[in-house]
Amino acid sequence: ESPLTVKNLPSFYLSAGLGGAVGIGPGAMVSATIAVDHLQITARLAGASEFTLLEPPGTSLSEYGLMAGYALNTGVSHVYAVAGLAMVSVDRRGREIDHSGEWSWTDYERVKETTVGVPIQIGVDFGRSFAAIGLALMANLNPSQSYTGLLLTLSLGKLR
């Protein structure tokens, strides 16, 4: 039997990841995945926010997506690529509203947008049948605030 053979048993697992989104800042993701043979279906909740020390964040976003794609188990690793549709909410800093003094926070109006995007995730997990650590490259292409990011992930469940 080839090490690339995938059995017909469905698997289900939960993943969480921490990392960052290019041009935005720290990011995080949680997802639930079901896989049968090479087909993988993933529901993902992701978010990122600009980190500023003395001011409110400039941009933050959240995404709720459903993706499908291809997965391959090699015995030691699980490699996958998925894409789909997502609802994306972007919260930006608008014009200055109030600046009370040199040592106080400046308040800004918040500009909120909601749009539809195309979430993409490519990753590899290393581990056994119940737990794995991996890397995931995630992205969302949308008209409001497209982004890419890299995450360190932990997956738990029936991985193979």
Short mmCIF file of C-alpha atoms in Angstrom, two decimals:
data_model
loop_
_atom_site.label_atom_id
_atom_site.label_comp_id
_atom_site.label_asym_id
_atom_site.label_seq_id
_atom_site.Cartn_x
_atom_site.Cartn_y
_atom_site.Cartn_z
CA GLU A 1 0.00 0.00 0.00
CA SER A 2 1.33 3.42 -0.98
CA PRO A 3 2.09 5.97 1.81
CA LEU A 4 -0.15 8.39 -0.13
CA THR A 5 -3.24 6.20 0.17
CA VAL A 6 -6.21 7.81 1.91
CA LYS A 7 -8.81 5.58 3.53
CA ASN A 8 -12.56 6.06 2.98
CA LEU A 9 -13.25 6.81 6.64
CA PRO A 10 -14.53 10.35 7.31
CA SER A 11 -12.54 12.48 9.73
CA PHE A 12 -13.46 15.51 11.80
CA TYR A 13 -11.19 17.90 13.64
CA LEU A 14 -11.00 21.36 15.17
CA SER A 15 -8.09 23.76 14.58
CA ALA A 16 -6.90 26.99 16.12
CA GLY A 17 -4.10 29.21 14.91
CA LEU A 18 -2.17 32.32 15.93
CA GLY A 19 -0.03 34.49 13.69
CA GLY A 20 -0.33 37.68 11.75
CA ALA A 21 -1.89 39.31 8.72
CA VAL A 22 0.38 41.27 6.41
CA GLY A 23 -0.34 45.01 6.61
CA ILE A 24 -2.84 44.63 9.47
CA GLY A 25 -1.25 42.96 12.49
CA PRO A 26 -1.81 40.02 14.86
CA GLY A 27 -4.33 37.46 13.69
CA ALA A 28 -6.11 34.33 14.85
CA MET A 29 -8.27 31.60 13.38
CA VAL A 30 -10.52 28.77 14.57
CA SER A 31 -12.01 26.21 12.24
CA ALA A 32 -13.95 22.96 12.05
CA THR A 33 -13.19 20.50 9.27
CA ILE A 34 -14.77 17.33 7.93
CA ALA A 35 -12.88 15.28 5.35
CA VAL A 36 -13.79 12.24 3.28
CA ASP A 37 -11.11 10.80 1.02
CA HIS A 38 -9.44 13.81 -0.61
CA LEU A 39 -12.42 16.18 -0.14
CA GLN A 40 -12.12 18.60 2.77
CA ILE A 41 -14.85 21.02 3.91
CA THR A 42 -13.85 23.70 6.42
CA ALA A 43 -15.82 26.36 8.30
CA ARG A 44 -13.45 29.15 9.44
CA LEU A 45 -13.70 32.13 11.76
CA ALA A 46 -10.68 34.41 11.37
CA GLY A 47 -9.73 37.89 12.50
CA ALA A 48 -6.88 40.36 12.60
CA SER A 49 -6.36 43.78 14.14
CA GLU A 50 -3.77 46.49 13.82
CA PHE A 51 -1.82 46.77 17.07
CA THR A 52 -1.06 50.29 18.29
CA LEU A 53 0.29 51.16 21.71
CA LEU A 54 -1.12 54.65 22.30
CA GLU A 55 -4.08 54.84 19.92
CA PRO A 56 -7.12 52.72 19.10
CA PRO A 57 -6.53 50.20 16.30
CA GLY A 58 -6.65 51.60 12.78
CA THR A 59 -8.08 48.52 11.07
CA SER A 60 -9.58 45.30 12.34
CA LEU A 61 -11.43 42.63 10.42
CA SER A 62 -13.32 39.42 10.99
CA GLU A 63 -14.32 36.71 8.59
CA TYR A 64 -16.88 33.89 8.67
CA GLY A 65 -16.23 31.48 5.80
CA LEU A 66 -17.08 28.09 4.34
CA MET A 67 -14.46 26.45 2.13
CA ALA A 68 -13.95 23.20 0.23
CA GLY A 69 -10.90 21.70 -1.39
CA TYR A 70 -8.32 18.96 -1.63
CA ALA A 71 -6.47 17.16 1.17
CA LEU A 72 -3.71 14.59 1.10
CA ASN A 73 -2.52 12.45 4.01
CA THR A 74 1.00 11.06 3.75
CA GLY A 75 1.07 9.21 7.06
CA VAL A 76 3.10 11.82 8.93
CA SER A 77 1.62 14.96 7.39
CA HIS A 78 -1.70 16.32 6.21
CA VAL A 79 -1.45 18.77 3.30
CA TYR A 80 -4.50 20.73 2.13
CA ALA A 81 -5.74 23.60 0.00
CA VAL A 82 -9.27 25.00 0.37
CA ALA A 83 -11.21 28.02 -0.93
CA GLY A 84 -14.80 29.24 -0.74
CA LEU A 85 -17.00 32.19 0.24
CA ALA A 86 -16.98 34.32 3.38
CA MET A 87 -18.72 37.24 5.00
CA VAL A 88 -16.07 39.83 5.89
CA SER A 89 -16.54 42.69 8.37
CA VAL A 90 -13.98 45.51 8.31
CA ASP A 91 -13.76 48.19 11.01
CA ARG A 92 -11.53 51.18 10.17
CA ARG A 93 -10.51 54.32 11.97
CA GLY A 94 -12.18 57.35 10.38
CA ARG A 95 -11.76 61.04 11.07
CA GLU A 96 -10.64 62.38 14.45
CA ILE A 97 -13.56 63.21 16.78
CA ASP A 98 -11.88 64.32 20.01
CA HIS A 99 -8.38 64.93 21.29
CA SER A 100 -8.59 66.07 24.91
CA GLY A 101 -4.93 66.58 25.64
CA GLU A 102 -1.38 65.47 25.08
CA TRP A 103 -1.55 62.42 27.37
CA SER A 104 -5.05 61.23 26.52
CA TRP A 105 -6.36 58.95 23.79
CA THR A 106 -7.59 60.51 20.60
CA ASP A 107 -11.09 59.34 19.66
CA TYR A 108 -11.91 58.52 16.05
CA GLU A 109 -15.14 57.74 14.32
CA ARG A 110 -15.42 54.07 13.33
CA VAL A 111 -16.18 53.20 9.71
CA LYS A 112 -17.68 49.72 9.37
CA GLU A 113 -18.08 47.77 6.15
CA THR A 114 -19.42 44.30 5.41
CA THR A 115 -18.68 42.52 2.18
CA VAL A 116 -18.35 39.07 0.60
CA GLY A 117 -14.89 37.64 0.04
CA VAL A 118 -13.06 34.58 -1.21
CA PRO A 119 -11.22 32.85 1.67
CA ILE A 120 -8.23 30.68 0.78
CA GLN A 121 -6.16 28.48 3.06
CA ILE A 122 -3.16 26.29 2.24
CA GLY A 123 -1.55 24.32 5.03
CA VAL A 124 0.39 21.39 6.32
CA ASP A 125 -0.08 19.62 9.65
CA PHE A 126 2.43 17.25 11.25
CA GLY A 127 1.28 14.76 13.83
CA ARG A 128 -0.59 11.60 14.56
CA SER A 129 -4.24 10.67 14.29
CA PHE A 130 -5.48 12.80 17.22
CA ALA A 131 -3.26 15.91 17.44
CA ALA A 132 -1.12 17.87 14.99
CA ILE A 133 0.89 21.09 14.80
CA GLY A 134 1.12 22.90 11.49
CA LEU A 135 1.51 26.02 9.41
CA ALA A 136 -1.27 27.65 7.42
CA LEU A 137 -1.12 30.38 4.83
CA MET A 138 -4.51 32.09 4.80
CA ALA A 139 -5.93 34.85 2.66
CA ASN A 140 -9.18 36.59 1.86
CA LEU A 141 -9.73 38.41 -1.41
CA ASN A 142 -12.49 41.01 -1.16
CA PRO A 143 -13.24 44.57 -2.34
CA SER A 144 -12.93 46.16 1.12
CA GLN A 145 -9.71 44.84 2.75
CA SER A 146 -7.96 41.84 1.20
CA TYR A 147 -5.27 40.23 3.35
CA THR A 148 -2.81 37.35 3.66
CA GLY A 149 -1.40 35.86 6.82
CA LEU A 150 0.69 33.05 8.25
CA LEU A 151 -0.45 31.05 11.28
CA LEU A 152 0.97 28.42 13.60
CA THR A 153 -1.88 25.93 14.09
CA LEU A 154 -2.92 23.20 16.51
CA SER A 155 -5.47 20.61 15.35
CA LEU A 156 -7.33 18.13 17.55
CA GLY A 157 -9.75 15.37 16.57
CA LYS A 158 -9.88 12.46 14.14
CA LEU A 159 -7.27 13.75 11.68
CA ARG A 160 -6.92 10.61 9.53
#
